[in-house]
Amino acid sequence: MSELLTYNLDDRVRAFLGRSPLRMLIGPDRVCAADESTFGVEDPATGVEFARVPSAGASDVDAAVRAAQRAFESWRHCSPAQRSERIHRVADLIEQHGECFAQLDSLDSGKPLANARGYDIPKAVEWFRYFAGWPTKVEDSVIPSPHGRVVFTQRVPIGVVGQIIPWNFPFMMAAWKLAPALAAGCTVVLKPAEQTPLSALYFAQILADAEILPAGVVNVVTGFGSTAGAALVAHPAVAKIAFTGSRETAQKIVTSVAGSLKRVTLELGGKSPNIVLGDVDVAAVAAEVSQAAFLNQGENCCAGTRLYVHEDQFADVVEAVSESARSFRLGPGLDEATTMGPLVSRQQHDRVVSYIEAGVNSGAELVVGGGTTLPSHPRGYFVEPTLFVDANEEASIVKEEIFGPVLVAFPFKTLEDVAARANASEYGLAAGIWTNDLRSAHALASMIDAGTVWINTYNETDPAVPFGGFKASGWGREHGRMSLDNYLETKSVWVNYERSVETSTLARLRSS
Ligand code: NAP
Ligand code: MG
C-alpha cells in the first residue's frame, strides 16, 4: 500500500485495499481461492505491486457456478417488477460509490481519472438503469394458429451465464455484461481481466454488504484466463458465455464449446477506419479524430486507428492531428492533470512498442510520437501518441489491432476507393465519417462493412443502441433489446384446447 500514499484516494478505497488479499464473491460468501493462491495487482504508472487478489482454480469456479445454479430458480421467478426494482437499487449503489469505482479503475488500468469519472462509471450506471426498465417489458406473443389450437411463445432466461471481460474499461465492461443478464433473469459468474480485478471485487464487496440481490445471483471470481476463464467456459452447468477480448481467446472459447454447443456471444477487436472527406473544418475534426484514436491510450476496441483523409485536406489534417497528439499530457491516471495514462501492463507496453518498431522497419514515416518511456516515471508503461504516414497498407501497423496509441494516416481520392480500402480488413467493428455533406456521408456509410458507423461523431454508445462487429469483430450484438435476446431462449407452447375441452369437466357438465 505504501507507494499509493502519494495518491489522493477516497477513504473507502484505502479501506478496501487495506484488506488485501482481497476476496471473491461466491454465493453469500466473500472468499479466498480454495488453495489460498493469489496474484499481484500493480500500478501501471510505476510497475509496483500494491494489492493481491485470489487466483481462482477450477474448484472455485465450480463453487461459483453451483451458487449461481442454486440462485437461478429464485431469481428467474422473482416478479418482473421486483427484478426491475432491485436492478435500479444496484444502479443507486454504484452511484453512491461512483468515485471509488473511478479511482480503482484509474489505478488499476492507468486510465485518466477524469475519463473514469466522466465516462466509464456514469456509463455503468446508465446501463443498469436502462436494463432495470426491461424485465416488465419482455412480452411474449400469441401466434395465429389453426382452429382449436392456441400457440404462444415464452421468453425464458437461459440459465447460468459465464461473463469474461477485458481490462480496457474494467467496470463499464462488467456493467455492460451484468445488467442485461440480470434483467433477463439469468444468474452470473463474472471473471474480470487479471490486470484489472479491483472494481469487480469492490462491486462484489458492496453488493454482498447491501444484500440487494439474492445470494448467488452475481458471483465474482478473479484469476487467470487459462485456468479460471477456461474452467468457466468448460463448465457443463454454464449455459452461455459472454466474452469481450481478443480474437485469439475467442478462438479458444469457440473450440472449447464445440462439444457442449453452449451459447456464445463475442465482442472482439477492430482496426476501425476513420474517414475525413475534403470539406471539413480541419482544426475541429483533427481534434476529434485524434481523440478517436488515442482515447483511453488507444486501448479501445473501437479506436479509429486507420485515418483516411481526402487528398485536398491530407497535409492540413495530418499537421493538426500531430499538434493534437503532442498536446496529450502523459502521467499516472490518478494525477488530475493527466490526459493519457500508461498502458495497462508491461506485456501490453512491449507489444505496442514492437508494433511501432515494425512500423518504422516497414518504411512508414513516423510523424509524431514513438516515445516509449516517461522520464518522471521510468518504470511506468507509457507510450506517446504516435502517428505514421506513408505506410504500406499490408504492414502490420495497418492490418493488426495494436491496442495502443498508434494511428496511421493515408490520403484518398474517391468514395469508392476509400470504401474499398476501409473494408480491406478482417475486422468490422466501427467506422467514422467526417463531412459537411450528409449525402456523401450516407453514400459512404452504406458502403462500409461495420457494426457501427459514426457520422460526425465517434465513440458514442447508448444502452439502447445495438453494438457489435461484422466479420472477425464478433458474434452477436450487445445493448438494447438484442442484448436481452442473448440471455433468453424462446419456447413455443402449443395447446390443443378442443381436445382438452372434450375430456374436461366442462365437457361432462355440458352433456349432463
Ligand atoms: P484476452 O486474453 O482476450 O483477455 C480477455 C479476457 O479473457 C480476460 O478476462 C482473460 O483473462 C480471459 N481469457 C484469457 N484466456 C482465456 C481462456 N483460454 N479462456 C477463457 N478466458 C480467457 O486479451 P489480452 O491478452 O488481455 O489482450 C490482448 C489483446 O486483445 C489486446 O492487445 C487487444 O488487441 C485485444 N483486446 C481486445 C479487447 C476488446 O475490447 N475487444 C479488450 C482487451 C484486449 P486474463 O486476463 O487472466 O488473461
Ligand atoms: Mg493492474
XYZ file of C-alpha atoms and ligand atoms in Angstrom:
561
model
C 0.000 0.000 0.000
C 2.783 2.437 0.890
C 3.508 3.512 -2.690
C -0.143 4.589 -3.009
C 0.260 7.185 -0.279
C 1.052 9.828 -2.879
C -2.390 9.415 -4.464
C -5.386 11.245 -3.114
C -7.586 8.188 -2.587
C -11.105 8.046 -1.156
C -11.124 6.608 2.380
C -13.378 3.771 1.212
C -10.798 2.824 -1.438
C -7.985 2.879 1.099
C -10.015 0.720 3.485
C -10.807 -1.735 0.677
C -7.195 -2.012 -0.494
C -6.071 -2.252 3.142
C -7.834 -5.613 3.322
C -5.530 -7.176 0.700
C -5.519 -10.064 -0.122
C -8.961 -9.157 -1.437
C -11.870 -11.569 -1.582
C -14.035 -13.024 -4.337
C -17.819 -13.387 -4.079
C -19.241 -16.922 -4.256
C -22.883 -17.201 -3.196
C -23.218 -15.205 0.040
C -19.537 -15.591 0.931
C -16.527 -13.371 0.354
C -13.793 -15.933 -0.095
C -10.157 -16.621 -0.935
C -9.257 -19.268 -3.502
C -9.676 -22.772 -2.054
C -5.919 -23.299 -2.246
C -5.367 -19.711 -0.994
C -3.279 -18.793 -4.033
C -3.163 -15.142 -5.020
C -1.586 -12.919 -7.644
C -0.402 -9.345 -7.542
C -2.078 -6.189 -8.841
C 0.297 -3.485 -9.975
C 0.165 0.228 -10.643
C 0.967 0.582 -14.360
C 2.385 4.059 -13.755
C 5.153 2.632 -11.563
C 5.154 -1.135 -12.067
C 4.832 -1.549 -8.278
C 2.539 -4.198 -6.821
C 0.097 -2.783 -4.262
C -2.525 -5.500 -3.665
C -3.123 -9.199 -4.029
C -6.246 -10.941 -5.270
C -7.351 -14.586 -5.302
C -6.229 -16.778 -8.165
C -9.284 -18.966 -8.671
C -8.856 -22.547 -9.811
C -11.372 -24.959 -11.307
C -12.823 -25.851 -7.883
C -13.507 -22.180 -7.077
C -15.165 -21.699 -10.454
C -17.227 -24.827 -9.809
C -18.346 -23.453 -6.429
C -19.338 -20.156 -8.081
C -21.280 -21.911 -10.847
C -23.123 -24.052 -8.280
C -24.011 -20.942 -6.279
C -25.359 -19.346 -9.463
C -27.303 -22.525 -10.225
C -28.900 -22.510 -6.785
C -29.860 -18.848 -7.132
C -31.311 -19.277 -10.618
C -34.661 -20.783 -9.582
C -35.486 -17.912 -7.237
C -34.154 -15.137 -9.484
C -35.942 -16.325 -12.608
C -39.235 -16.473 -10.710
C -38.753 -13.149 -8.975
C -41.560 -10.971 -10.381
C -40.537 -8.683 -13.237
C -41.333 -5.618 -11.126
C -39.172 -6.880 -8.266
C -36.283 -7.654 -10.586
C -36.585 -4.188 -12.055
C -36.611 -2.550 -8.650
C -33.568 -4.483 -7.496
C -31.552 -3.634 -10.584
C -32.415 0.048 -10.016
C -31.081 -0.322 -6.486
C -27.838 -1.778 -7.868
C -27.580 1.371 -10.028
C -28.138 3.523 -6.916
C -25.419 1.610 -5.099
C -22.913 2.120 -7.911
C -23.774 5.817 -7.981
C -23.142 6.121 -4.238
C -19.712 4.556 -4.751
C -19.012 6.188 -8.129
C -15.850 7.973 -7.022
C -14.437 4.714 -5.619
C -15.073 2.838 -8.862
C -13.457 5.657 -10.840
C -10.361 5.690 -8.646
C -9.981 1.909 -8.667
C -10.306 1.646 -12.448
C -7.872 4.510 -12.933
C -5.359 2.985 -10.532
C -5.705 -0.492 -11.977
C -5.751 0.224 -15.709
C -3.878 3.545 -15.795
C -6.715 5.463 -17.447
C -7.082 9.169 -16.609
C -9.303 9.629 -13.558
C -11.356 12.281 -15.361
C -12.277 9.744 -18.043
C -13.265 7.104 -15.492
C -15.313 9.711 -13.594
C -16.859 11.308 -16.650
C -17.376 8.279 -18.886
C -16.801 4.738 -17.589
C -18.693 4.938 -14.316
C -21.644 7.099 -15.467
C -21.998 4.650 -18.371
C -22.060 1.721 -15.942
C -24.889 3.382 -14.009
C -26.706 4.255 -17.227
C -26.598 0.595 -18.335
C -28.069 -0.696 -15.080
C -30.812 1.956 -15.216
C -31.709 1.174 -18.822
C -31.848 -2.582 -18.256
C -33.752 -2.127 -14.980
C -36.613 -0.998 -17.207
C -36.692 -4.187 -19.260
C -37.968 -7.014 -17.005
C -41.503 -5.572 -17.052
C -41.438 -5.147 -20.817
C -40.326 -8.517 -22.153
C -43.653 -9.527 -23.712
C -44.493 -12.811 -25.361
C -46.750 -13.331 -28.335
C -49.745 -15.418 -29.299
C -49.278 -16.772 -32.818
C -52.177 -17.079 -35.310
C -52.839 -20.817 -35.382
C -55.312 -23.433 -36.667
C -58.782 -23.680 -35.154
C -58.708 -25.483 -31.856
C -55.136 -24.541 -31.090
C -53.534 -21.765 -29.094
C -49.834 -21.229 -29.685
C -47.870 -18.782 -27.599
C -44.213 -18.054 -27.020
C -42.417 -17.598 -23.755
C -39.087 -15.860 -23.362
C -37.261 -17.759 -20.647
C -33.869 -16.972 -19.097
C -31.125 -19.185 -20.437
C -29.676 -20.096 -17.023
C -26.236 -19.604 -15.513
C -24.070 -17.301 -17.587
C -20.266 -17.002 -17.588
C -19.061 -13.478 -18.364
C -15.412 -12.866 -19.217
C -14.290 -9.283 -19.634
C -11.145 -7.326 -20.587
C -9.084 -4.646 -18.876
C -9.631 -1.582 -21.028
C -12.896 -0.333 -19.463
C -12.986 -2.629 -16.434
C -16.135 -1.670 -14.563
C -18.043 -0.412 -17.588
C -17.478 -3.790 -19.270
C -18.763 -5.527 -16.135
C -21.900 -3.371 -16.207
C -22.456 -3.901 -19.937
C -22.425 -7.631 -19.304
C -24.208 -7.886 -15.947
C -27.152 -5.538 -16.478
C -28.846 -7.322 -19.414
C -28.205 -10.781 -17.949
C -29.814 -9.825 -14.634
C -32.726 -8.151 -16.393
C -33.342 -11.353 -18.353
C -33.443 -13.396 -15.139
C -30.079 -15.124 -15.536
C -27.531 -15.601 -12.788
C -23.892 -14.826 -13.408
C -20.310 -15.805 -12.746
C -18.157 -12.830 -13.752
C -14.415 -13.091 -14.368
C -12.626 -9.751 -14.728
C -9.279 -9.488 -16.515
C -6.252 -10.395 -14.448
C -4.801 -6.902 -14.989
C -7.884 -5.112 -13.605
C -9.720 -7.116 -10.941
C -10.235 -4.323 -8.402
C -13.505 -2.672 -9.397
C -15.238 -6.042 -9.829
C -14.061 -7.106 -6.366
C -15.134 -3.782 -4.880
C -18.546 -4.292 -6.504
C -18.653 -7.787 -5.017
C -17.982 -6.335 -1.573
C -20.610 -3.597 -1.642
C -23.170 -5.846 -3.329
C -22.751 -8.500 -0.637
C -22.987 -5.873 2.127
C -26.092 -4.254 0.625
C -27.967 -7.569 0.193
C -29.904 -6.180 -2.766
C -29.767 -9.349 -4.841
C -30.337 -12.884 -3.559
C -27.010 -14.568 -2.774
C -25.562 -16.318 -5.815
C -27.239 -14.128 -8.448
C -23.880 -12.416 -9.049
C -20.628 -14.238 -8.313
C -17.197 -12.764 -8.981
C -14.099 -14.907 -9.445
C -10.662 -13.499 -10.150
C -7.939 -15.478 -11.819
C -6.091 -16.210 -14.997
C -7.744 -16.801 -18.315
C -6.034 -20.098 -18.939
C -7.262 -21.519 -15.603
C -10.293 -19.680 -14.174
C -11.510 -18.437 -17.557
C -11.085 -21.794 -19.259
C -12.815 -23.621 -16.355
C -15.791 -21.269 -16.594
C -16.087 -21.817 -20.343
C -15.847 -25.594 -19.961
C -18.253 -25.917 -17.005
C -21.244 -28.069 -18.026
C -23.709 -26.081 -15.886
C -22.868 -22.807 -17.641
C -25.468 -22.296 -20.378
C -23.848 -19.348 -22.095
C -20.555 -17.477 -22.322
C -20.465 -13.723 -22.976
C -16.934 -12.642 -23.846
C -15.159 -9.408 -24.690
C -11.473 -9.508 -25.522
C -9.011 -10.737 -28.087
C -9.614 -12.797 -31.148
C -7.137 -15.446 -30.005
C -9.026 -16.051 -26.760
C -12.333 -16.058 -28.657
C -10.996 -18.854 -30.852
C -10.067 -20.881 -27.765
C -13.561 -20.344 -26.316
C -15.257 -21.432 -29.520
C -13.085 -24.550 -29.651
C -13.892 -25.329 -26.020
C -17.681 -25.131 -26.539
C -17.660 -27.270 -29.681
C -18.669 -30.286 -27.584
C -21.425 -28.752 -25.454
C -22.624 -26.239 -28.064
C -23.394 -23.802 -25.265
C -24.330 -20.330 -26.414
C -21.537 -17.830 -27.050
C -21.508 -14.121 -27.858
C -18.226 -12.420 -28.716
C -17.248 -8.747 -28.725
C -13.779 -8.638 -30.241
C -11.399 -6.098 -31.587
C -11.183 -3.854 -34.575
C -8.984 -1.837 -36.881
C -11.514 0.848 -37.477
C -11.270 3.307 -40.370
C -11.936 6.973 -39.671
C -12.630 8.816 -42.915
C -12.368 12.581 -43.421
C -13.874 13.945 -46.629
C -12.298 17.054 -48.158
C -14.752 19.634 -46.832
C -14.274 19.784 -43.071
C -13.191 22.358 -40.507
C -9.672 20.956 -40.112
C -8.935 22.063 -36.549
C -12.227 20.795 -35.141
C -12.167 17.457 -36.955
C -8.471 16.834 -36.234
C -9.163 17.127 -32.512
C -11.978 14.588 -32.863
C -10.047 12.044 -34.929
C -7.127 12.345 -32.525
C -9.464 11.505 -29.624
C -10.974 8.668 -31.671
C -7.529 7.085 -31.979
C -5.917 7.989 -28.652
C -8.775 7.969 -26.125
C -8.035 5.528 -23.312
C -4.385 5.263 -24.525
C -5.767 3.698 -27.696
C -6.801 0.670 -25.625
C -10.243 0.743 -27.125
C -11.794 -1.877 -29.377
C -13.436 0.880 -31.455
C -10.289 3.043 -31.746
C -10.203 4.789 -35.118
C -6.681 3.647 -35.951
C -6.717 3.931 -39.753
C -7.233 7.557 -40.743
C -8.198 8.178 -44.385
C -8.214 11.863 -45.392
C -9.250 13.249 -48.772
C -6.102 14.358 -50.567
C -7.268 18.012 -50.619
C -7.037 18.211 -46.828
C -4.499 15.435 -46.081
C -1.491 17.636 -45.250
C -3.545 20.029 -43.121
C -5.285 17.273 -41.183
C -2.019 15.387 -40.557
C -0.436 18.554 -39.208
C -3.404 19.322 -36.964
C -3.641 15.737 -35.675
C 0.096 15.855 -34.901
C -0.479 19.039 -32.917
C -3.299 17.393 -31.038
C -1.205 14.268 -30.368
C 1.576 16.429 -28.887
C -0.890 18.122 -26.571
C -1.652 14.970 -24.560
C -0.208 15.100 -21.068
C 1.182 11.727 -20.044
C 1.219 10.704 -16.385
C -0.367 8.404 -13.807
C -4.105 8.067 -14.299
C -4.749 9.327 -10.779
C -2.835 12.567 -11.414
C -5.641 15.004 -12.229
C -3.515 16.762 -14.877
C -3.064 13.537 -16.886
C -4.872 13.195 -20.211
C -3.113 9.966 -21.273
C -2.124 7.315 -18.765
C 0.262 4.377 -19.034
C -0.704 1.230 -20.909
C -2.195 -1.454 -18.721
C 0.801 -3.770 -18.342
C 4.410 -4.444 -19.232
C 3.196 -7.048 -21.715
C 0.863 -4.595 -23.467
C 3.563 -1.921 -23.473
C 6.074 -4.265 -25.077
C 3.508 -5.391 -27.610
C 2.731 -1.810 -28.658
C 6.435 -0.919 -28.775
C 7.094 -3.884 -31.064
C 4.389 -2.640 -33.446
C 5.931 0.839 -33.515
C 9.331 -0.706 -34.305
C 7.761 -2.871 -37.002
C 6.143 0.241 -38.465
C 9.458 2.061 -38.659
C 11.149 -1.036 -40.122
C 8.412 -1.367 -42.727
C 9.417 2.057 -44.113
C 6.478 4.082 -42.762
C 7.259 7.661 -41.744
C 6.904 8.441 -38.043
C 5.389 11.939 -37.911
C 4.928 12.339 -34.185
C 5.370 10.286 -31.004
C 7.153 6.951 -30.904
C 8.456 7.605 -27.376
C 8.030 4.614 -25.089
C 9.136 5.936 -21.709
C 8.204 8.821 -19.434
C 11.284 10.227 -17.626
C 9.300 11.142 -14.489
C 8.037 7.519 -14.259
C 10.829 5.379 -15.702
C 9.214 2.086 -14.667
C 5.741 3.004 -15.935
C 4.261 1.589 -19.134
C 3.976 4.819 -21.114
C 3.779 5.170 -24.882
C 3.373 8.547 -26.596
C 0.531 9.175 -29.030
C 2.110 8.093 -32.303
C 1.230 8.932 -35.899
C 2.574 7.267 -39.039
C 2.119 8.246 -42.705
C 3.384 6.667 -45.934
C 2.755 3.173 -44.635
C 2.413 0.116 -46.821
C -1.227 -0.925 -46.487
C -0.127 -4.531 -45.959
C 2.142 -3.604 -42.995
C 1.277 -4.985 -39.544
C 0.619 -1.472 -38.158
C -2.167 -1.148 -40.762
C -3.584 -4.663 -40.634
C -3.434 -5.697 -36.985
C -5.124 -4.431 -33.855
C -2.384 -2.772 -31.791
C -4.491 -1.679 -28.809
C -2.255 1.278 -28.052
C -1.969 4.924 -29.140
C -0.808 4.278 -32.702
C -2.527 5.887 -35.701
C -1.729 5.536 -39.410
C -2.942 8.161 -41.929
C -3.494 7.793 -45.680
C -4.759 10.129 -48.424
C -7.590 9.065 -50.745
C -9.347 10.402 -53.843
C -12.855 8.900 -54.221
C -15.579 7.423 -52.025
C -15.361 4.076 -53.853
C -11.593 3.975 -53.354
C -11.770 4.770 -49.638
C -14.678 2.376 -49.026
C -12.715 -0.492 -50.600
C -9.618 0.309 -48.532
C -11.633 0.785 -45.350
C -13.245 -2.628 -45.889
C -9.929 -4.347 -46.637
C -9.722 -5.596 -43.061
C -10.591 -8.830 -41.314
C -12.364 -6.712 -38.741
C -15.621 -4.759 -38.989
C -16.382 -3.239 -35.623
C -16.727 0.502 -36.270
C -16.030 3.333 -38.684
C -16.140 7.131 -38.645
C -17.063 9.605 -41.387
C -16.441 13.354 -41.146
C -18.005 15.756 -43.665
C -20.347 18.703 -44.108
C -22.121 16.836 -46.908
C -24.569 14.368 -45.400
C -25.414 12.958 -48.829
C -21.826 11.771 -49.265
C -21.810 10.572 -45.664
C -24.864 8.365 -46.223
C -23.491 7.087 -49.521
C -20.226 6.122 -47.841
C -21.908 4.672 -44.736
C -23.877 2.312 -46.968
C -20.607 1.010 -48.441
C -18.849 0.341 -45.124
C -18.883 -3.125 -43.508
C -19.022 -2.317 -39.802
C -21.339 -2.854 -36.858
C -21.315 0.861 -36.042
C -20.801 3.811 -38.381
C -20.458 7.199 -36.696
C -21.062 10.275 -38.852
C -19.527 13.485 -37.461
C -19.106 11.830 -34.086
C -17.088 8.917 -32.698
C -17.078 6.504 -29.756
C -20.659 7.305 -28.808
C -22.557 4.484 -27.148
C -26.020 4.209 -25.692
C -27.604 1.299 -23.845
C -30.472 1.233 -26.364
C -28.263 1.098 -29.483
C -27.010 -2.303 -30.757
C -23.236 -2.670 -30.698
C -21.028 -5.395 -32.127
C -18.966 -6.463 -35.059
C -19.081 -7.675 -38.614
C -16.520 -10.291 -39.688
C -13.809 -11.149 -37.115
C -15.016 -8.420 -34.749
C -17.501 -10.725 -33.108
C -20.685 -12.737 -32.910
C -23.949 -11.095 -31.937
C -24.909 -7.654 -30.681
C -24.953 -6.195 -27.235
C -27.122 -3.381 -25.828
C -30.787 -2.708 -26.365
C -33.351 -5.401 -26.978
C -30.813 -7.518 -28.885
C -28.718 -7.801 -25.780
C -31.623 -9.272 -23.797
C -32.135 -11.812 -26.542
C -28.614 -13.068 -25.818
C -29.826 -14.214 -22.396
C -33.257 -15.587 -23.309
C -34.455 -18.728 -25.028
C -37.768 -18.781 -26.874
C -40.186 -21.547 -26.013
C -43.255 -22.131 -28.221
C -46.160 -23.703 -26.361
C -48.912 -25.461 -28.391
C -52.268 -26.110 -26.741
C -54.943 -28.284 -28.354
C -57.820 -26.816 -26.412
C -60.546 -28.740 -28.243
C -59.185 -31.998 -27.036
C -58.799 -30.663 -23.550
C -62.394 -29.436 -23.554
C -63.786 -32.767 -24.718
C -62.244 -34.610 -21.864
C -62.644 -31.858 -19.381
C -65.021 -31.204 -16.572
C -66.664 -28.603 -18.777
C -67.476 -31.237 -21.410
C -69.027 -33.507 -18.811
C -71.012 -30.654 -17.319
C -72.377 -29.712 -20.737
C -73.610 -33.217 -21.549
C -75.268 -33.755 -18.208
P -7.611 -11.589 -23.632
O -6.612 -12.581 -23.227
O -8.553 -11.943 -24.707
O -8.400 -11.201 -22.292
C -9.792 -11.007 -22.196
C -10.372 -11.876 -21.083
O -10.318 -13.258 -21.468
C -9.614 -11.805 -19.775
O -10.508 -11.858 -18.697
C -8.745 -13.037 -19.850
O -8.240 -13.467 -18.630
C -9.689 -14.019 -20.446
N -9.054 -15.215 -21.013
C -7.795 -15.358 -21.492
N -7.591 -16.618 -21.927
C -8.733 -17.300 -21.722
C -9.155 -18.641 -21.968
N -8.333 -19.535 -22.521
N -10.408 -18.989 -21.639
C -11.253 -18.097 -21.092
N -10.908 -16.816 -20.827
C -9.669 -16.422 -21.133
O -6.920 -10.245 -24.002
P -5.470 -9.740 -23.528
O -4.472 -10.836 -23.641
O -5.621 -9.123 -22.209
O -5.162 -8.636 -24.614
C -4.541 -8.996 -25.829
C -5.117 -8.240 -26.985
O -6.527 -8.448 -27.040
C -5.004 -6.752 -26.928
O -3.781 -6.294 -27.328
C -6.117 -6.326 -27.844
O -5.699 -6.388 -29.175
C -7.173 -7.339 -27.602
N -8.209 -6.874 -26.656
C -9.392 -6.503 -27.145
C -10.356 -6.026 -26.289
C -11.688 -5.579 -26.786
O -12.392 -4.851 -26.089
N -12.121 -6.006 -27.933
C -10.100 -5.919 -24.929
C -8.858 -6.354 -24.441
C -7.927 -6.822 -25.321
P -6.761 -12.953 -18.215
O -6.899 -11.512 -18.015
O -6.448 -13.655 -16.983
O -5.869 -13.328 -19.352
Mg -3.439 -3.594 -12.844
